[in-house]
Amino acid sequence: MSTTPPPQAPAAEAHPPAAGHAAGDGALGWLRALGPRGRRAFAGAFGGYALDSYDYFTLPLSMVALSAYFGLNSGQTGLFTTVTLVASAVGGALAGVLADRIGRVKALLVTVITYAVFTVACGFAPDYETLLVFRALQGLGFGGEWAVGAILVAEYASAKHRGRTLGAIQSSWAVGWGLAVLVYTLVFSVADDDLAWRIMFWTGALPALLVVWVRRSVHDAPKAVAALEQGAGKGSFTAVFRPGLLRTTVFAMLLSTGVQGGYYTLATWVPTYLKTERDLSVVGTGGYLAFLISGAFTGYLTGGYLTDRLGRRRNIWLFALLSAICILAYAGIPSGANTLILVLGFPLGFCMSAIFSGFGSYLSELYPTAVRGTGQGFTYNTGRAVGAVFPTTVGFLADSWGVGGALVFGAIGYGLAALALLGLPETRGKELA
C-alpha cells in the first residue's frame, strides 16, 4: 500500500486542527492538536524510536558478557560504541536526504528494517570482528530513525506545542531503554552469559511488527507531500552548506556533538561501572538503572514542556549545566556509598534526557521543508559520530583512571553544547515553511 496520502483525503484529516481552546488546551492538548493523521504519525515515530533504543541498548547491557566471551579489553569494548555511532552518522545523513527525496514515512521504514535485521545478525556473530561489522551496519538504521521520525511529527505539530510533542517522542527512548533492561534482567538471570548476550540481540527482531503497521497506517504531512509533488524534495548535502544555512549547519553540528558526547559516555559505561566498580549483581544493576531510566523518562517530558515555555536555547543551556554537575557528582561518590548512587541516578537521568527534548523541534525549525530532512539528519548524526569519540576515550582512560574517574570526561561535551548555542538563533513559536 502506498505511503503517500490519497489526494481526496478530507481536510480534517489532512490538516491538524489549530491550537485553539478545543484542541490545544489541557495536559494532552498537544496530542489532540495533531489531528487523527498526526496522532498516527506520532504513534509510528514513538514506536520506532522506542525500538531503536531497545536495539541500541542490547550492546551496553551485554558488554561485560561480551568482553569475557571474546577476551576484550576496555578499549575494544568502547570501540563497539564508536563504530555504532560513526556508522549511525552516515546512516542518519543518508536517511535525511532520503526523507527529502522519497518522503518521511518511506525513509522511516527503511531505517527500522535496517536496524532490526542487523541487531538480530549480531546474535549470530562468531567472533569480535564480525560482531563489529554487524554493529556498524546496525548503526546505519539506528542513525536515521530519530531524524526521520522527528521530522515526520514536527510537520504535523503546531508551533505552540512542537516542543512538548517532540519531547514526548524523545521519551520513547526511555521506554525502549527500560524494556531492554527488563529483558536483560530476565535473560541474564536464566541463561548462561555465553548464550544470554546472543539472546539479547535476537530479541531485536521486535521492530518487524511495527513496520507492518506503519506501512498501512502512517502518512506524510501535507506540506511534505506538496514539496515532493512540486519537485522541491531534492535534498542534498551541499544544500545545507549554502551561504544562508552554512552558519546554522556548523553550529548545529557542534551542539549535537557536545550533547551526544556527554550522553553516550553515560549510556555506554554506567552499566559497566555499576557491575565492575560497584560490584552489583545483574538484578542489582537493573534496579539501579531503573532509577536512571525513570529520571530519563520524566526528563524528556519535562524538557519538552520547558522548551516551549523557556525557549529552545534556554532549555538546552539549563540542562547542559545541570548534566555536567550531575556527572561530576555521580562519578565522585565514594566507595561503599551505593545508596547515594541509587538516589543520584534519578536526577542524572532527568538532566541528561531533558536536554534532548528540544532537539527535534529546534533542528526542524532551523531548516526549510525542502531540506529539513537533510539538515536535521546531517547535523544530528554528524554530532553523533564526533561525539562517539567520548565513549572510546573513556574506554581507554578506564584502564588507568577507572570507569568512574573516566566518566567525568563526558562533562566536557556539555560545555561544548553550551558554547555552540552562541551561534544559533531562538526559534520558539516559528511556523515551519
Coordinates of C-alpha atoms in Angstrom, one line a residue:
M1 CA 0.0 0.0 0.0
S2 CA 1.3 3.4 -0.8
T3 CA 2.6 5.6 2.0
T4 CA 1.5 8.8 0.1
P5 CA -1.8 10.1 1.4
P6 CA -4.7 10.0 -1.1
P7 CA -5.4 13.3 -2.8
Q8 CA -9.1 13.2 -1.8
A9 CA -8.4 13.0 1.9
P10 CA -10.8 15.2 3.9
A11 CA -9.4 18.5 5.1
A12 CA -9.9 17.5 8.8
E13 CA -7.6 14.5 8.2
A14 CA -5.0 16.3 6.1
H15 CA -4.5 19.3 8.4
P16 CA -4.2 19.2 12.2
P17 CA -6.6 21.5 14.0
A18 CA -5.4 24.9 15.1
A19 CA -4.1 25.1 18.6
G20 CA -7.2 26.7 20.0
H21 CA -9.2 26.1 23.1
A22 CA -10.8 22.8 21.9
A23 CA -7.7 21.1 20.5
G24 CA -4.8 22.8 22.2
D25 CA -5.6 23.2 25.9
G26 CA -5.1 20.9 28.8
A27 CA -2.4 18.3 29.6
L28 CA -2.9 16.4 26.4
G29 CA -3.8 19.4 24.2
W30 CA -0.6 18.9 22.2
L31 CA -1.8 15.4 21.3
R32 CA -5.3 16.5 20.3
A33 CA -3.9 19.3 18.2
L34 CA -2.1 16.8 15.9
G35 CA -5.4 15.5 14.4
P36 CA -6.1 11.9 13.5
R37 CA -3.3 11.6 10.9
G38 CA -0.8 13.4 13.1
R39 CA -1.6 11.0 16.0
R40 CA -0.9 8.0 13.8
A41 CA 2.4 9.6 12.7
F42 CA 3.2 10.2 16.4
A43 CA 2.5 6.6 17.3
G44 CA 4.7 5.3 14.4
A45 CA 7.6 7.6 15.3
F46 CA 7.2 6.9 19.1
G47 CA 7.3 3.1 18.5
G48 CA 10.2 3.3 16.0
Y49 CA 12.3 5.3 18.4
A50 CA 11.5 3.1 21.4
L51 CA 12.6 0.0 19.5
D52 CA 15.6 1.9 18.1
S53 CA 16.6 2.5 21.8
Y54 CA 15.9 -1.1 22.7
D55 CA 18.1 -2.4 19.9
Y56 CA 20.9 0.1 20.8
F57 CA 21.0 -0.9 24.5
T58 CA 21.3 -4.6 23.8
L59 CA 25.0 -3.9 23.4
P60 CA 25.9 -1.8 26.5
L61 CA 23.9 -4.2 28.7
S62 CA 25.7 -7.2 27.3
M63 CA 29.1 -5.5 27.4
V64 CA 30.5 -7.4 30.4
A65 CA 29.5 -10.8 29.0
L66 CA 30.8 -9.9 25.5
S67 CA 34.2 -8.8 27.0
A68 CA 34.5 -12.1 28.8
Y69 CA 33.4 -14.2 25.8
F70 CA 35.8 -12.6 23.3
G71 CA 38.5 -11.7 25.8
L72 CA 38.3 -7.9 25.1
N73 CA 39.9 -5.0 26.9
S74 CA 38.2 -1.7 27.8
G75 CA 39.4 0.0 24.6
Q76 CA 38.0 -2.8 22.4
T77 CA 34.6 -2.7 24.1
G78 CA 34.5 1.1 23.8
L79 CA 35.2 0.7 20.1
F80 CA 31.8 -1.1 19.7
T81 CA 30.0 2.1 20.6
T82 CA 32.3 4.3 18.5
V83 CA 31.7 2.2 15.4
T84 CA 28.0 2.1 16.0
L85 CA 27.8 5.9 16.4
V86 CA 30.1 6.7 13.4
A87 CA 28.1 4.4 11.2
S88 CA 24.9 6.0 12.5
A89 CA 26.2 9.3 11.3
V90 CA 26.4 8.0 7.8
G91 CA 23.0 6.3 8.1
G92 CA 21.4 9.4 9.6
A93 CA 22.7 11.8 7.0
L94 CA 21.7 9.4 4.2
A95 CA 18.2 8.9 5.7
G96 CA 17.8 12.7 5.9
V97 CA 18.4 13.0 2.2
L98 CA 16.2 10.0 1.5
A99 CA 13.4 11.6 3.6
D100 CA 13.6 14.8 1.4
R101 CA 13.6 12.7 -1.8
I102 CA 11.1 9.9 -1.3
G103 CA 9.1 11.0 1.8
R104 CA 9.3 10.8 5.5
V105 CA 7.4 7.5 6.0
K106 CA 9.2 5.5 3.3
A107 CA 12.5 6.6 4.8
L108 CA 11.3 5.7 8.3
L109 CA 10.5 2.1 7.1
V110 CA 14.0 1.7 5.6
T111 CA 15.7 2.7 8.8
V112 CA 13.6 0.5 11.1
I113 CA 14.1 -2.6 8.9
T114 CA 17.9 -1.9 8.7
Y115 CA 18.5 -1.7 12.4
A116 CA 16.2 -4.7 13.2
V117 CA 17.9 -7.0 10.7
F118 CA 21.5 -6.3 11.8
T119 CA 20.7 -6.3 15.5
V120 CA 19.5 -9.9 15.1
A121 CA 22.6 -10.7 13.0
C122 CA 24.8 -9.6 15.9
G123 CA 23.5 -12.5 17.8
F124 CA 25.0 -14.9 15.3
A125 CA 28.5 -13.3 15.2
P126 CA 31.2 -16.0 15.6
D127 CA 34.0 -13.5 16.5
Y128 CA 34.8 -9.9 17.6
E129 CA 35.5 -8.7 14.1
T130 CA 32.2 -10.0 12.7
L131 CA 30.2 -8.5 15.6
L132 CA 32.0 -5.2 15.0
V133 CA 30.9 -5.2 11.3
F134 CA 27.3 -6.2 12.1
R135 CA 27.1 -3.5 14.8
A136 CA 28.3 -0.9 12.3
L137 CA 25.6 -2.0 9.8
Q138 CA 23.0 -1.8 12.6
G139 CA 24.2 1.8 13.2
L140 CA 23.1 2.8 9.7
G141 CA 19.5 2.2 10.6
F142 CA 19.8 3.4 14.1
G143 CA 21.2 6.7 13.0
G144 CA 18.4 7.5 10.6
E145 CA 15.3 6.6 12.6
W146 CA 15.2 9.5 15.0
A147 CA 15.8 12.3 12.5
V148 CA 13.2 11.0 10.1
G149 CA 10.6 10.3 12.8
A150 CA 11.1 13.7 14.4
I151 CA 10.6 15.5 11.1
L152 CA 7.5 13.5 10.3
V153 CA 5.9 14.5 13.6
A154 CA 7.3 18.1 13.6
E155 CA 5.5 18.8 10.3
Y156 CA 2.1 17.9 11.9
A157 CA 2.7 19.7 15.2
S158 CA 1.6 23.3 15.8
A159 CA 4.3 25.9 16.7
K160 CA 2.7 26.3 20.1
H161 CA 3.1 22.6 21.1
R162 CA 6.0 21.5 19.0
G163 CA 8.5 21.3 21.9
R164 CA 6.1 19.2 24.0
T165 CA 5.2 17.0 21.1
L166 CA 8.8 16.2 20.1
G167 CA 9.7 15.9 23.8
A168 CA 7.1 13.1 24.1
I169 CA 8.7 11.4 21.0
Q170 CA 12.1 11.6 22.8
S171 CA 10.6 10.0 25.9
S172 CA 10.1 6.8 23.9
W173 CA 13.9 6.3 24.2
A174 CA 13.5 5.8 27.9
V175 CA 10.7 3.3 27.2
G176 CA 12.9 1.3 24.9
W177 CA 15.8 1.5 27.4
G178 CA 13.6 0.3 30.2
L179 CA 12.3 -2.6 28.1
A180 CA 15.9 -3.6 27.3
V181 CA 16.8 -3.5 31.0
L182 CA 13.8 -5.7 31.8
V183 CA 14.7 -8.2 29.1
Y184 CA 18.4 -8.1 30.2
T185 CA 17.5 -8.8 33.8
L186 CA 15.3 -11.8 32.8
V187 CA 17.6 -13.3 30.1
F188 CA 20.9 -13.0 32.1
S189 CA 19.1 -14.4 35.2
V190 CA 18.0 -17.6 33.5
A191 CA 20.7 -18.2 30.8
D192 CA 24.4 -18.6 30.9
D193 CA 26.3 -15.4 30.0
D194 CA 27.8 -17.0 26.8
L195 CA 24.3 -17.6 25.4
A196 CA 22.4 -14.7 27.1
W197 CA 24.2 -12.0 25.1
R198 CA 23.2 -13.7 21.9
I199 CA 19.5 -14.0 23.0
M200 CA 19.5 -10.2 23.8
F201 CA 20.5 -9.5 20.2
W202 CA 17.9 -12.0 18.8
T203 CA 15.1 -10.1 20.6
G204 CA 16.0 -7.2 18.3
A205 CA 13.6 -8.6 15.8
L206 CA 10.7 -6.9 17.6
P207 CA 10.6 -3.8 15.2
A208 CA 9.3 -6.1 12.3
L209 CA 5.8 -5.9 13.9
L210 CA 6.0 -2.1 13.8
V211 CA 6.9 -2.0 10.1
V212 CA 3.7 -3.7 9.1
W213 CA 1.5 -1.2 10.9
V214 CA 3.4 1.9 9.8
R215 CA 3.2 0.9 6.2
R216 CA -0.6 0.6 6.4
S217 CA -1.5 3.5 8.7
V218 CA 1.0 6.4 8.6
H219 CA 1.3 9.1 6.0
D220 CA 3.5 12.2 5.5
A221 CA 2.2 15.6 6.4
P222 CA 0.5 17.6 3.6
K223 CA 3.3 20.2 3.3
A224 CA 5.9 17.4 2.9
V225 CA 3.8 15.8 0.2
A226 CA 3.3 19.1 -1.6
A227 CA 7.1 19.7 -1.6
L228 CA 7.7 16.3 -3.2
E229 CA 4.9 16.8 -5.8
Q230 CA 6.3 20.3 -6.7
G231 CA 9.8 18.8 -7.2
A232 CA 11.2 20.6 -4.1
G233 CA 12.3 17.4 -2.5
K234 CA 15.8 17.5 -3.8
G235 CA 17.7 17.1 -0.6
S236 CA 21.5 17.1 -0.9
F237 CA 24.4 17.7 1.5
T238 CA 25.6 20.7 -0.4
A239 CA 22.2 22.4 0.1
V240 CA 22.7 22.7 3.9
F241 CA 26.1 24.4 3.3
R242 CA 24.9 27.2 1.1
P243 CA 25.5 30.7 2.4
G244 CA 22.1 31.1 4.0
L245 CA 22.4 27.9 6.0
L246 CA 26.2 27.4 6.5
R247 CA 26.4 29.1 9.9
T248 CA 23.4 27.2 11.2
T249 CA 24.8 23.8 10.0
V250 CA 28.2 24.3 11.6
F251 CA 26.9 25.4 15.0
A252 CA 24.1 22.8 15.0
M253 CA 26.8 20.1 14.4
L254 CA 28.8 21.4 17.4
L255 CA 25.6 21.5 19.6
S256 CA 24.8 17.9 18.7
T257 CA 28.4 16.8 19.2
G258 CA 28.5 18.1 22.7
V259 CA 25.1 16.8 23.9
Q260 CA 25.6 13.4 22.4
G261 CA 29.2 13.1 23.5
G262 CA 28.1 13.5 27.1
Y263 CA 25.0 11.3 26.7
Y264 CA 26.7 8.3 25.1
T265 CA 29.5 8.4 27.6
L266 CA 26.9 7.7 30.3
A267 CA 24.7 5.4 28.3
T268 CA 27.6 3.2 27.3
W269 CA 29.6 3.0 30.5
V270 CA 27.2 3.3 33.5
P271 CA 26.1 -0.4 33.3
T272 CA 29.8 -1.5 33.3
Y273 CA 30.6 1.0 36.1
L274 CA 27.8 -0.4 38.3
K275 CA 28.9 -4.1 37.8
T276 CA 32.7 -3.8 37.9
E277 CA 33.4 -0.9 40.3
R278 CA 30.3 -1.1 42.4
D279 CA 30.1 -4.9 42.4
L280 CA 26.3 -5.0 41.7
S281 CA 24.7 -8.2 40.5
V282 CA 22.6 -8.4 37.3
V283 CA 19.4 -7.8 39.3
G284 CA 21.1 -5.0 41.3
T285 CA 22.3 -3.3 38.2
G286 CA 18.8 -3.5 36.7
G287 CA 17.4 -1.9 39.9
Y288 CA 19.8 1.0 39.9
L289 CA 19.3 1.6 36.2
A290 CA 15.5 1.7 36.8
F291 CA 16.1 4.9 38.8
L292 CA 18.2 6.3 36.0
I293 CA 15.6 5.4 33.4
S294 CA 12.7 6.8 35.4
G295 CA 14.6 10.0 35.7
A296 CA 15.2 10.0 31.9
F297 CA 11.5 9.4 31.1
T298 CA 10.4 12.3 33.4
G299 CA 13.2 14.5 32.0
Y300 CA 12.1 14.0 28.4
L301 CA 8.5 15.1 29.2
T302 CA 9.6 17.9 31.4
G303 CA 12.2 19.2 29.0
G304 CA 9.6 19.1 26.2
Y305 CA 7.3 21.4 28.3
L306 CA 10.2 23.7 29.2
T307 CA 11.4 24.1 25.7
D308 CA 8.0 25.6 24.8
R309 CA 8.0 27.7 27.9
L310 CA 11.6 28.9 28.2
G311 CA 12.6 28.6 24.6
R312 CA 14.9 26.2 22.8
R313 CA 18.2 27.8 23.7
R314 CA 17.5 28.4 27.4
N315 CA 16.3 24.9 27.9
I316 CA 19.5 23.4 26.4
W317 CA 21.7 25.8 28.4
L318 CA 20.0 25.0 31.7
F319 CA 20.3 21.2 31.3
A320 CA 23.8 21.3 29.9
L321 CA 24.9 22.9 33.1
L322 CA 22.9 20.6 35.3
S323 CA 24.0 17.5 33.4
A324 CA 27.7 18.4 33.8
I325 CA 27.2 18.9 37.6
C326 CA 25.4 15.5 37.9
I327 CA 28.2 13.6 36.0
L328 CA 30.8 15.0 38.4
A329 CA 28.7 14.2 41.4
Y330 CA 27.8 10.7 40.2
A331 CA 31.4 9.8 39.4
G332 CA 32.8 11.2 42.6
I333 CA 30.6 9.2 45.0
P334 CA 33.0 7.4 47.4
S335 CA 33.3 3.6 47.6
G336 CA 30.6 2.0 49.7
A337 CA 28.0 4.7 49.2
N338 CA 25.9 2.7 46.8
T339 CA 22.6 4.1 48.3
L340 CA 23.8 7.6 47.2
I341 CA 24.3 6.2 43.6
L342 CA 20.8 5.0 43.7
V343 CA 19.4 8.3 44.7
L344 CA 21.5 10.4 42.3
G345 CA 20.5 8.1 39.4
F346 CA 17.2 9.9 39.0
P347 CA 18.5 13.5 38.7
L348 CA 21.3 12.3 36.4
G349 CA 18.8 10.5 34.1
F350 CA 16.5 13.5 34.3
C351 CA 19.0 16.2 33.2
M352 CA 20.8 14.2 30.5
S353 CA 17.5 13.5 28.9
A354 CA 15.7 16.8 29.3
I355 CA 18.4 18.5 27.2
F356 CA 17.4 16.3 24.3
S357 CA 13.7 17.2 24.4
G358 CA 14.1 20.4 22.4
F359 CA 16.3 18.8 19.7
G360 CA 13.5 17.5 17.5
S361 CA 11.7 20.8 17.4
Y362 CA 14.8 23.0 17.3
L363 CA 16.6 21.3 14.4
S364 CA 13.3 21.1 12.4
E365 CA 12.8 24.8 12.9
L366 CA 16.3 25.7 11.7
Y367 CA 15.7 24.3 8.2
P368 CA 13.0 24.8 5.4
T369 CA 10.8 21.9 4.3
A370 CA 12.7 21.1 1.1
V371 CA 16.0 20.4 3.0
R372 CA 14.7 19.7 6.5
G373 CA 15.4 16.0 6.4
T374 CA 18.9 16.6 5.1
G375 CA 19.7 19.4 7.6
Q376 CA 18.4 17.6 10.6
G377 CA 19.8 14.2 9.7
F378 CA 23.2 15.6 8.8
T379 CA 23.7 17.8 11.8
Y380 CA 22.3 15.5 14.4
N381 CA 24.2 12.4 13.2
T382 CA 27.5 14.2 12.4
G383 CA 27.4 15.3 16.0
R384 CA 26.7 11.7 17.0
A385 CA 29.7 10.5 15.0
V386 CA 32.1 13.1 16.5
G387 CA 30.6 12.6 19.9
A388 CA 31.4 8.9 19.6
V389 CA 35.0 9.7 20.4
F390 CA 33.9 10.3 24.0
P391 CA 32.9 6.7 24.9
T392 CA 36.0 5.3 23.3
T393 CA 38.2 7.8 25.2
V394 CA 36.5 6.8 28.4
G395 CA 37.3 3.1 27.5
F396 CA 41.0 3.8 27.1
L397 CA 41.1 6.0 30.2
A398 CA 39.3 3.5 32.3
D399 CA 42.3 1.2 32.4
S400 CA 44.3 3.8 34.3
W401 CA 41.6 6.1 35.8
G402 CA 38.9 3.5 36.5
V403 CA 35.5 3.8 34.8
G404 CA 34.1 6.1 37.4
G405 CA 37.0 8.6 37.1
A406 CA 36.9 8.5 33.3
L407 CA 33.1 9.3 33.2
V408 CA 33.9 12.9 34.1
F409 CA 35.2 13.3 30.5
G410 CA 31.5 13.4 29.5
A411 CA 31.1 16.8 31.2
I412 CA 33.3 18.4 28.6
G413 CA 30.7 17.6 26.0
Y414 CA 28.0 19.6 27.8
G415 CA 30.3 22.5 28.0
L416 CA 30.8 22.4 24.2
A417 CA 27.0 22.3 23.7
A418 CA 26.5 25.5 25.8
L419 CA 29.1 27.3 23.7
A420 CA 27.6 26.2 20.4
L421 CA 24.3 27.9 21.3
L422 CA 26.1 31.3 20.9
G423 CA 25.9 30.8 17.2
L424 CA 22.3 29.7 16.8
P425 CA 19.0 31.7 16.9
E426 CA 16.0 31.2 19.1
T427 CA 13.1 29.5 17.1
R428 CA 10.3 29.2 19.7
G429 CA 6.9 29.8 18.0
K430 CA 8.3 29.6 14.5
E431 CA 5.9 28.2 11.9
L432 CA 7.5 25.6 9.6
A433 CA 7.8 26.7 5.9

